[in-house]
Coordinates of N, CA and C in Angstrom, one line a residue:
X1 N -159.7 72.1 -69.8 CA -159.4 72.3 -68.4 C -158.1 73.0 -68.2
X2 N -158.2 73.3 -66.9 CA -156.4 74.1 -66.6 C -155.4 73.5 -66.2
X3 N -154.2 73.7 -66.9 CA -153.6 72.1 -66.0 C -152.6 73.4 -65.4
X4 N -152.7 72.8 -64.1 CA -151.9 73.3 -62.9 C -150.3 72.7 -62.7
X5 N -149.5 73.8 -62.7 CA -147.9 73.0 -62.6 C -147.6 73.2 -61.4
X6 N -147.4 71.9 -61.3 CA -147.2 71.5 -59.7 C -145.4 70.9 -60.0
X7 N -144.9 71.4 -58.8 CA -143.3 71.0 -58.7 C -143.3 70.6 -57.7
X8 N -142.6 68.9 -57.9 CA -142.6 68.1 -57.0 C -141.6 68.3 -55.9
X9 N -142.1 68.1 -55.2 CA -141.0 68.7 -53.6 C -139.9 67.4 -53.7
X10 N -138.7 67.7 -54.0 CA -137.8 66.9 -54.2 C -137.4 65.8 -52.9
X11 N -136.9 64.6 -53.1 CA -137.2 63.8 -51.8 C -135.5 63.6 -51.6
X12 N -134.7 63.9 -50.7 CA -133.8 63.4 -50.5 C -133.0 64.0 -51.9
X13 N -131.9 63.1 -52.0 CA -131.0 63.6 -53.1 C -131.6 63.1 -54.4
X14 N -131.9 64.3 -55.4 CA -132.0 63.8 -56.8 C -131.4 62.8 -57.5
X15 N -131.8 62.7 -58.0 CA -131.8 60.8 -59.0 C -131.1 61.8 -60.5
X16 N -129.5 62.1 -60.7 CA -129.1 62.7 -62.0 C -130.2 61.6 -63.3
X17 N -129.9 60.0 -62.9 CA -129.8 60.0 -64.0 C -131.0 59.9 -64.8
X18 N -132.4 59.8 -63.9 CA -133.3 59.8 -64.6 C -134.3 61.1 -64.5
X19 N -134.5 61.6 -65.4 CA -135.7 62.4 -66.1 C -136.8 61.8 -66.1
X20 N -137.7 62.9 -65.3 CA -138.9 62.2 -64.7 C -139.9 62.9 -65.9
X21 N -140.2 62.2 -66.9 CA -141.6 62.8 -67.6 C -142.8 62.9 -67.3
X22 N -143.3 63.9 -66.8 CA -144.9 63.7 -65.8 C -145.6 62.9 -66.6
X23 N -146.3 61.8 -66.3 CA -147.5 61.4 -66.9 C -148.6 61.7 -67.3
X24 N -149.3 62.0 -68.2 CA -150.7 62.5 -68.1 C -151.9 62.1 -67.5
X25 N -152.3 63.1 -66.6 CA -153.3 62.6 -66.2 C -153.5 61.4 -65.0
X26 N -152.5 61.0 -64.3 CA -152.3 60.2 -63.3 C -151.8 61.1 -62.0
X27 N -152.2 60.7 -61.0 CA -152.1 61.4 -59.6 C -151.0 60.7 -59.3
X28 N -149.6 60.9 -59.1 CA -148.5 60.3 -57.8 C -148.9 60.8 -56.9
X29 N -149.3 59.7 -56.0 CA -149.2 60.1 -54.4 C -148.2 59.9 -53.7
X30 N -147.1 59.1 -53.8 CA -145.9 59.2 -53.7 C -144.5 58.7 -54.7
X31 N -143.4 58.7 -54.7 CA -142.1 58.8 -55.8 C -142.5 57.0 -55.9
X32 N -143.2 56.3 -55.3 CA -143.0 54.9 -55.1 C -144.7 53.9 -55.3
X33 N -145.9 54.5 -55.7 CA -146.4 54.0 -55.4 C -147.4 54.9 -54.5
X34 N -148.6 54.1 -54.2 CA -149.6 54.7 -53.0 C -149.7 53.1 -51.7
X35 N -150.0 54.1 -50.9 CA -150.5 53.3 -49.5 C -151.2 53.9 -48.7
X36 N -152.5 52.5 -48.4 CA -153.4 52.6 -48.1 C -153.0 51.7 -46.5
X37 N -153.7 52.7 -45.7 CA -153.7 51.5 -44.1 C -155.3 51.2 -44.1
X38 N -155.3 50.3 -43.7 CA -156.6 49.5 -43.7 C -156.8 49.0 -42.2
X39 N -156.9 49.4 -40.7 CA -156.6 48.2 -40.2 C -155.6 47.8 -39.8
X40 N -155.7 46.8 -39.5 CA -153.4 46.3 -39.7 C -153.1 46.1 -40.8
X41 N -153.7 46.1 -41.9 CA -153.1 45.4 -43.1 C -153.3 47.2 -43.6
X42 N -151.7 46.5 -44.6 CA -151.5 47.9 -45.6 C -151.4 47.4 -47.1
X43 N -152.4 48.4 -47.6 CA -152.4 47.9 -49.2 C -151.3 49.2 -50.1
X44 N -150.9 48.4 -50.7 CA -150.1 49.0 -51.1 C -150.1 49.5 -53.0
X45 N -150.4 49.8 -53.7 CA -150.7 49.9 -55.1 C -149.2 50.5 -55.9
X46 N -148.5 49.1 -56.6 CA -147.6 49.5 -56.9 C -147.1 50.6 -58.2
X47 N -146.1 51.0 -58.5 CA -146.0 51.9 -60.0 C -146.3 51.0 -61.1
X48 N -146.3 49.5 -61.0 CA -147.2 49.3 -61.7 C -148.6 48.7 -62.2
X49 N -148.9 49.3 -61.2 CA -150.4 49.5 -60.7 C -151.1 47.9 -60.1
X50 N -150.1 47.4 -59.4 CA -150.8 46.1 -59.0 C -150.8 46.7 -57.3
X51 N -151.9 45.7 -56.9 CA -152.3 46.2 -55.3 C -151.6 44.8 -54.1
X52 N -150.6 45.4 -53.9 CA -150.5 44.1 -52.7 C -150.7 44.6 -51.6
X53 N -150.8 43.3 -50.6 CA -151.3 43.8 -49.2 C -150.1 43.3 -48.5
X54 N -150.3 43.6 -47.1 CA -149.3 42.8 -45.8 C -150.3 43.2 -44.9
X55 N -150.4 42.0 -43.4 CA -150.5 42.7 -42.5 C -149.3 43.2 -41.9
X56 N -149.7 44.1 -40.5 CA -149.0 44.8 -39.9 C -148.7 44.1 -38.6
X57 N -147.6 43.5 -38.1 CA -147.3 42.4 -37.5 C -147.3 43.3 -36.1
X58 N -147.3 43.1 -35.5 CA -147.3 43.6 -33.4 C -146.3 42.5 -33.3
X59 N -145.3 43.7 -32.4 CA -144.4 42.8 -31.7 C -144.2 42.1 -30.9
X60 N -145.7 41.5 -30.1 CA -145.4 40.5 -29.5 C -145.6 39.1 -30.0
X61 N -146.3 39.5 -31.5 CA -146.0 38.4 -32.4 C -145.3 38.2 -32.9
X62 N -144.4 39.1 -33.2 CA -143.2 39.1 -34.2 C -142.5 37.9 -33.0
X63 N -142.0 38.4 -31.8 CA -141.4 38.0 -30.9 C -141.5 36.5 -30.3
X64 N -143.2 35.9 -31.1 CA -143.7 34.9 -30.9 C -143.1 33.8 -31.6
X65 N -143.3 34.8 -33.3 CA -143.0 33.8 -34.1 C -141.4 33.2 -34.6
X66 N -140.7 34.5 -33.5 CA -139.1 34.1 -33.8 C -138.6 32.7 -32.9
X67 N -139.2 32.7 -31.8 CA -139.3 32.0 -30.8 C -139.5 30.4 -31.7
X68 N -140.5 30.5 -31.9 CA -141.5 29.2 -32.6 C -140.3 28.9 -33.8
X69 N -139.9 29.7 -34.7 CA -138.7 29.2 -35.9 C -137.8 28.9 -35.3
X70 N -137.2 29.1 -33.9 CA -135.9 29.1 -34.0 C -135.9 27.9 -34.0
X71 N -136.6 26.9 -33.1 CA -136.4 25.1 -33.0 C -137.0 24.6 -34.6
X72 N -137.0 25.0 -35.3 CA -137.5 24.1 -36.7 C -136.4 23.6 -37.5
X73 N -137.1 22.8 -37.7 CA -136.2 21.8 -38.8 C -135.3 22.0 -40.0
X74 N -136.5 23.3 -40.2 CA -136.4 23.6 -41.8 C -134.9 24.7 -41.2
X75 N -134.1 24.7 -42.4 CA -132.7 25.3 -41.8 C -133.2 26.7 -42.4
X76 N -134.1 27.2 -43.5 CA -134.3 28.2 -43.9 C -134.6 29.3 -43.2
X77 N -135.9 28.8 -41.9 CA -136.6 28.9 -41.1 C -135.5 29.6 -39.4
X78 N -135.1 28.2 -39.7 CA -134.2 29.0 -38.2 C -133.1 29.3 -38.9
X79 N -132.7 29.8 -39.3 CA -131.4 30.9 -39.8 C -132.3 31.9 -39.8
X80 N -133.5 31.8 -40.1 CA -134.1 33.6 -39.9 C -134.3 33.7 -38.8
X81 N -135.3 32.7 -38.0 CA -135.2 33.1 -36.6 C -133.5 33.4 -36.2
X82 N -132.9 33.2 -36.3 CA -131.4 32.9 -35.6 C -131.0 34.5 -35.4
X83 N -131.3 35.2 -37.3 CA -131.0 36.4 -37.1 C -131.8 37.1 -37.0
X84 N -132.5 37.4 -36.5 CA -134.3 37.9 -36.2 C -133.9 38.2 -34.8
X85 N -133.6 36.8 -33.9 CA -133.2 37.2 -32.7 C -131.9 37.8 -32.1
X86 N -130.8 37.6 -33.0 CA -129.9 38.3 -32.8 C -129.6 39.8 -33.0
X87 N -131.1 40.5 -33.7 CA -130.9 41.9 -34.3 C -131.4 42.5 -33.4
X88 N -132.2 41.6 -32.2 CA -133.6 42.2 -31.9 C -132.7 42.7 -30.9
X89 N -131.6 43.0 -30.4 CA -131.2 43.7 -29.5 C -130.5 44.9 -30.5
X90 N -130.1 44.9 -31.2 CA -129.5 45.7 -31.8 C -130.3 47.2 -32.4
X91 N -132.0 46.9 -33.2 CA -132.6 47.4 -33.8 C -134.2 46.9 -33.6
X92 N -134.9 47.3 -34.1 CA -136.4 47.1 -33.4 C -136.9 46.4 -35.1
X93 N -137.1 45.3 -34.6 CA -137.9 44.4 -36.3 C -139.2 44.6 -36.2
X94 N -139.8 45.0 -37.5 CA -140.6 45.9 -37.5 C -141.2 44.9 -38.4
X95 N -140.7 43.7 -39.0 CA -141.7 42.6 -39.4 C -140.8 41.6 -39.5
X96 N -141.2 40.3 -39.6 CA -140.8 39.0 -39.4 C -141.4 37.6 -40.2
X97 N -140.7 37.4 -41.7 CA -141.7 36.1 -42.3 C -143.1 37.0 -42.7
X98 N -142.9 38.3 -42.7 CA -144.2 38.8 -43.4 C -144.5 38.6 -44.6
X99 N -145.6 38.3 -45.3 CA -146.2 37.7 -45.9 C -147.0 38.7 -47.3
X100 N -146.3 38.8 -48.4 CA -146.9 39.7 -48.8 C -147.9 39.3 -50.1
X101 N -149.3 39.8 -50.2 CA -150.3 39.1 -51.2 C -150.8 39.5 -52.1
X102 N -150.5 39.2 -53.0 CA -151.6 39.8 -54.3 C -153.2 40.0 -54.4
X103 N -153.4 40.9 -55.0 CA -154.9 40.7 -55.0 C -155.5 40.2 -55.1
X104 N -155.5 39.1 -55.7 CA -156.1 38.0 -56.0 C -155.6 36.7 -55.0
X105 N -155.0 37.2 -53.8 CA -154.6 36.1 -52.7 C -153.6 35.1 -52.8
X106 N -152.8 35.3 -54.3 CA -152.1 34.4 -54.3 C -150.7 35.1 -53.5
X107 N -149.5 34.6 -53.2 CA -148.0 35.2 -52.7 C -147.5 35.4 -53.7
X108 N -147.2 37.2 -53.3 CA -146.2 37.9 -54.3 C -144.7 37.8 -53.6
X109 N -145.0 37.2 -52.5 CA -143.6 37.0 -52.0 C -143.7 37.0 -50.3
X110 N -142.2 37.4 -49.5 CA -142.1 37.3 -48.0 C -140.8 38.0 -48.3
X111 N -140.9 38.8 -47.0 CA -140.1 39.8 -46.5 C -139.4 39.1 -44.7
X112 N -138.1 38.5 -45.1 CA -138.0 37.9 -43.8 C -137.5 38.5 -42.3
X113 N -136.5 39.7 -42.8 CA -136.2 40.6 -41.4 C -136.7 42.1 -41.8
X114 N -137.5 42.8 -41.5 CA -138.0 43.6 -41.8 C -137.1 44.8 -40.3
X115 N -136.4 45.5 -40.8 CA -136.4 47.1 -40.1 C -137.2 48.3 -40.2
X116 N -137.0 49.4 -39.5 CA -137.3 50.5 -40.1 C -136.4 50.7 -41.7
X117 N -135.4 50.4 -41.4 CA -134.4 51.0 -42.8 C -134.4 50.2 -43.3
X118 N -134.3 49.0 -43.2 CA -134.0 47.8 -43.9 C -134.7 46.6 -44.3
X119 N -134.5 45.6 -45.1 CA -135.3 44.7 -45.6 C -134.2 43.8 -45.8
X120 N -134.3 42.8 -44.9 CA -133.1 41.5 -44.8 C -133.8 40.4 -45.3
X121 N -132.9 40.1 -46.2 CA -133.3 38.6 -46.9 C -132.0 37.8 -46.7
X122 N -132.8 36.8 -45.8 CA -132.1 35.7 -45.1 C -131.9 34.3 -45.6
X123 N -130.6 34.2 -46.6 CA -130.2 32.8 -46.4 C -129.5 31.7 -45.9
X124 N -129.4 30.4 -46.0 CA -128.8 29.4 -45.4 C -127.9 29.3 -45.6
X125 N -127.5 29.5 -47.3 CA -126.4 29.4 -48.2 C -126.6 29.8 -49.5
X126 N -125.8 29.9 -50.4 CA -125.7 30.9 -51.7 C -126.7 30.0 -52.5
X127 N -126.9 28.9 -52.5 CA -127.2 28.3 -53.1 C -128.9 28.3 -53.1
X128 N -129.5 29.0 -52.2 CA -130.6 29.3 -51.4 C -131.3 30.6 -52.4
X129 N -130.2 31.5 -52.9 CA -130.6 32.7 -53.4 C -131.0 32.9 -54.7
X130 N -132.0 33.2 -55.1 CA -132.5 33.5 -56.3 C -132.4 35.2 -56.3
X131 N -132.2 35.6 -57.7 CA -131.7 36.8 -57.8 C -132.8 37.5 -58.2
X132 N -133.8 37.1 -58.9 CA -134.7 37.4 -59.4 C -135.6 38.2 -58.6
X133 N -135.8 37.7 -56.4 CA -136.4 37.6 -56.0 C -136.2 39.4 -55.2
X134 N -134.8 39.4 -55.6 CA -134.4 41.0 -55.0 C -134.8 42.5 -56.1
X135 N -135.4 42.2 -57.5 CA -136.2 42.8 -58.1 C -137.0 43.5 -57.7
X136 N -138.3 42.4 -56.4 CA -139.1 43.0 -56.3 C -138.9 44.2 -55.3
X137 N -138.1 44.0 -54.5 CA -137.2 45.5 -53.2 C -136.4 46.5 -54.1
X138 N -135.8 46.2 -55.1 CA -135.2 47.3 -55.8 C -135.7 47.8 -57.5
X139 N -136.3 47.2 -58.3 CA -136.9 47.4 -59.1 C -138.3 47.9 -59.7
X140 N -138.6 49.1 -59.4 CA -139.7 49.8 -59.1 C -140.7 49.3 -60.2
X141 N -140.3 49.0 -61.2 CA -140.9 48.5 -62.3 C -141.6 47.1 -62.0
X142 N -141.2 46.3 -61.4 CA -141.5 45.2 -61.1 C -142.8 44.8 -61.2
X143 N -143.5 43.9 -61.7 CA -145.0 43.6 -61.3 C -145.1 43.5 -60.2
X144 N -144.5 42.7 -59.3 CA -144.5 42.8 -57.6 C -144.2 43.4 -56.9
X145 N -143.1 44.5 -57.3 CA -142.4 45.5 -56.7 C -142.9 45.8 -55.0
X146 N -142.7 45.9 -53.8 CA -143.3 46.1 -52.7 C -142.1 46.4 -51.5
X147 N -141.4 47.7 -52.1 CA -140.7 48.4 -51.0 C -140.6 49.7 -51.5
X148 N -141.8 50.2 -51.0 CA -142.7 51.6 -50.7 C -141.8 52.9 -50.1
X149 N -141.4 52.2 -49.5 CA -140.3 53.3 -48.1 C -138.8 52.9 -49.1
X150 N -138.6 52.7 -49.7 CA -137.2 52.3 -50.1 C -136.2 52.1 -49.1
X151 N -136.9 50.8 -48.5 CA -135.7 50.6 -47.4 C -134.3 49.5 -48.5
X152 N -133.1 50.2 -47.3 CA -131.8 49.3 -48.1 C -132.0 47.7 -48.1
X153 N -132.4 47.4 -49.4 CA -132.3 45.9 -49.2 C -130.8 44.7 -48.8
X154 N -130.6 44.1 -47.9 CA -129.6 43.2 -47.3 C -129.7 42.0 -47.7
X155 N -128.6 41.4 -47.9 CA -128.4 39.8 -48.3 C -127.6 39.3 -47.5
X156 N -128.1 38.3 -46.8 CA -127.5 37.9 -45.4 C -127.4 36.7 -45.9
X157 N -126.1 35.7 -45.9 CA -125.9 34.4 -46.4 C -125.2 33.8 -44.8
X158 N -125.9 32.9 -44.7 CA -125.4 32.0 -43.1 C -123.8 31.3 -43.4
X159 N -124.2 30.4 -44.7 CA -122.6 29.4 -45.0 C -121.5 30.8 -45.0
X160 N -120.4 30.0 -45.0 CA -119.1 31.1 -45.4 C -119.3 31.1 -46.9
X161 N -118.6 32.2 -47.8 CA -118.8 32.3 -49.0 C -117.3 32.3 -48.9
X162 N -117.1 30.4 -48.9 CA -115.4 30.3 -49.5 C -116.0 29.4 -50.7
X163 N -114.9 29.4 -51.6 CA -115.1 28.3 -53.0 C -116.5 28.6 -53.6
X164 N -116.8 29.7 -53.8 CA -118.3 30.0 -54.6 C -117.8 29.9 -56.2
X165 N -119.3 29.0 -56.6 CA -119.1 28.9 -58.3 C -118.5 30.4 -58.8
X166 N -118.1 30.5 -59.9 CA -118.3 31.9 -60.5 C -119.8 32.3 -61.2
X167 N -120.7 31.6 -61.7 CA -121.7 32.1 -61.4 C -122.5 32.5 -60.1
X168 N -122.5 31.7 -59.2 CA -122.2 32.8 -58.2 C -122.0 34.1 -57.8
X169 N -120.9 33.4 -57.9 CA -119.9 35.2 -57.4 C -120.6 36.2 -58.7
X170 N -120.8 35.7 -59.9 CA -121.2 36.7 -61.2 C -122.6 37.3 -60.5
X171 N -123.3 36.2 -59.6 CA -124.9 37.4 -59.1 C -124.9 37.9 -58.4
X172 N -123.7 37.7 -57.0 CA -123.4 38.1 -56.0 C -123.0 40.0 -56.8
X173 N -122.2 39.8 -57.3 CA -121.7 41.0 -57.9 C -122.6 42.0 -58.8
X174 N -123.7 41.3 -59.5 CA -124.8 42.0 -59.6 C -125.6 42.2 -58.8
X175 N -125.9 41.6 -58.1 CA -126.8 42.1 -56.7 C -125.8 43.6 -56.0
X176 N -124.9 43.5 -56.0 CA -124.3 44.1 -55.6 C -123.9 45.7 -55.8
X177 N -124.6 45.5 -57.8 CA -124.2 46.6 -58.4 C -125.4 47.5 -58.3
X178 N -126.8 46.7 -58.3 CA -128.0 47.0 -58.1 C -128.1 47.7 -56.8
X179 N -127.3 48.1 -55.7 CA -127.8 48.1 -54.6 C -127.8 47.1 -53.4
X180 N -127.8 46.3 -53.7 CA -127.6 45.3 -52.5 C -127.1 45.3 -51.8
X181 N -126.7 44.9 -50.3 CA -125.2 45.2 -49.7 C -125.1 43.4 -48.7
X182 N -124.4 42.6 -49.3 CA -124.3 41.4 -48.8 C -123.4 41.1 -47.8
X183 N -123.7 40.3 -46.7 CA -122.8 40.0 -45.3 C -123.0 38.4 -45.4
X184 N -122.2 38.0 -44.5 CA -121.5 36.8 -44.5 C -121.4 36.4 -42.9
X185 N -122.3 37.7 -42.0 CA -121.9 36.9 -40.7 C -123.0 37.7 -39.6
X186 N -123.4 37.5 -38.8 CA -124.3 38.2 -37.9 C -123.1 39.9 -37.5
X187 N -122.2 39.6 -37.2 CA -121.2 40.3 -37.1 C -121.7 41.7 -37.8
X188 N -121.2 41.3 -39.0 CA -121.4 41.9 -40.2 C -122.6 42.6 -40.8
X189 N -123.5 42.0 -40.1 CA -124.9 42.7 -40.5 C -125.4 43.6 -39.6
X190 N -125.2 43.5 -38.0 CA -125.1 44.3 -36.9 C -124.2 45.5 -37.5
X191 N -123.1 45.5 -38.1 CA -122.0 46.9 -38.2 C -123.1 47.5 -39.8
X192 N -123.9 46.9 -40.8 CA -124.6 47.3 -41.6 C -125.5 48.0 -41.1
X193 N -126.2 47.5 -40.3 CA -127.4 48.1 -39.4 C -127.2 49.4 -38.5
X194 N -125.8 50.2 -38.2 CA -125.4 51.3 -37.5 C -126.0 52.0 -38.1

């Protein structure tokens, strides 16, 4: 057959450091992955090649469910509502505690403040944060990988970050080097969000 050279229409600013070797024989539908709308639910098939879904949340649910978290118990729960509702003047949340699924129905995870740009992962305290779990937003490789749009991932921590272990501070600083951009205060995450 003829193989046709196709040049990819470059997306934003080039990536120096990696060298993209076309694959044989596989279709990119996009730099990230394909997506499928279904409905409200979006399926998403990641680069490596697993399919997760989300639905697509309506804002007067979103608006529902921030409402319903803020009075819970669970501190996890309302520190997201807390900043859910505090953004919602600032920027339009575009998902809330969204829920994301593997094909086989089990959770490949949750996406707790969802923007247009952004993807806020909301904790209580440092102690809260697993590092592992920010892979799936910045590591395209990922078996779960599921940030399609490459929005900036955020690390929102409620406690103050005085007296942190040094491991700690050692993942803080890799999250950090990865891409992350961590705040320490509603303040702070409103001047992120400009």
């Amino acid at each position: 057959g003829k193989v046709l050279k196709v040049t990819p229409k470059s997306q934003g600013t080039p990536k120096p450091k990696e060298t993209q070797q076309p694959t044989q024989g596989t279709p990119k539908t996009s730099n990230v992955g394909s997506v499928v709308k279904d409905g409200n639910k979006t399926k998403y098939t990641n680069p490596a090649g697993n399919e997760l879904t989300w639905v697509d949340q309506h804002p007067k649910n979103i608006n529902r469910d921030i409402d319903n978290k803020i009075k819970s118990k669970n501190v996890g729960d309302a520190t997201e509502a807390k900043v859910a509702e505090y953004l919602k003047d600032v920027k339009e949340i575009k998902g809330f505690g969204q829920r994301i699924e593997k094909k086989n129905g089990q959770p490949a995870g949750d996406l707790d403040v969802v923007t247009k740009d952004e993807i806020i992962e909301v904790k209580a305290s440092i102690k809260a944060v697993k590092e592992k779990q920010f892979n799936k937003l910045i590591d395209e490789n990922d078996p779960d990988f599921f940030n399609p749009d490459k929005k900036k991932p955020v690390l929102y921590i409620d406690k103050p970050l005085t007296n942190i272990h040094p491991n700690d501070q050692k993942m803080l600083d890799r999250l950090k080097s990865k891409g992350v951009t961590i705040v320490n205060s509603l303040e702070e995450l409103k001047e992120v969000l400009k």
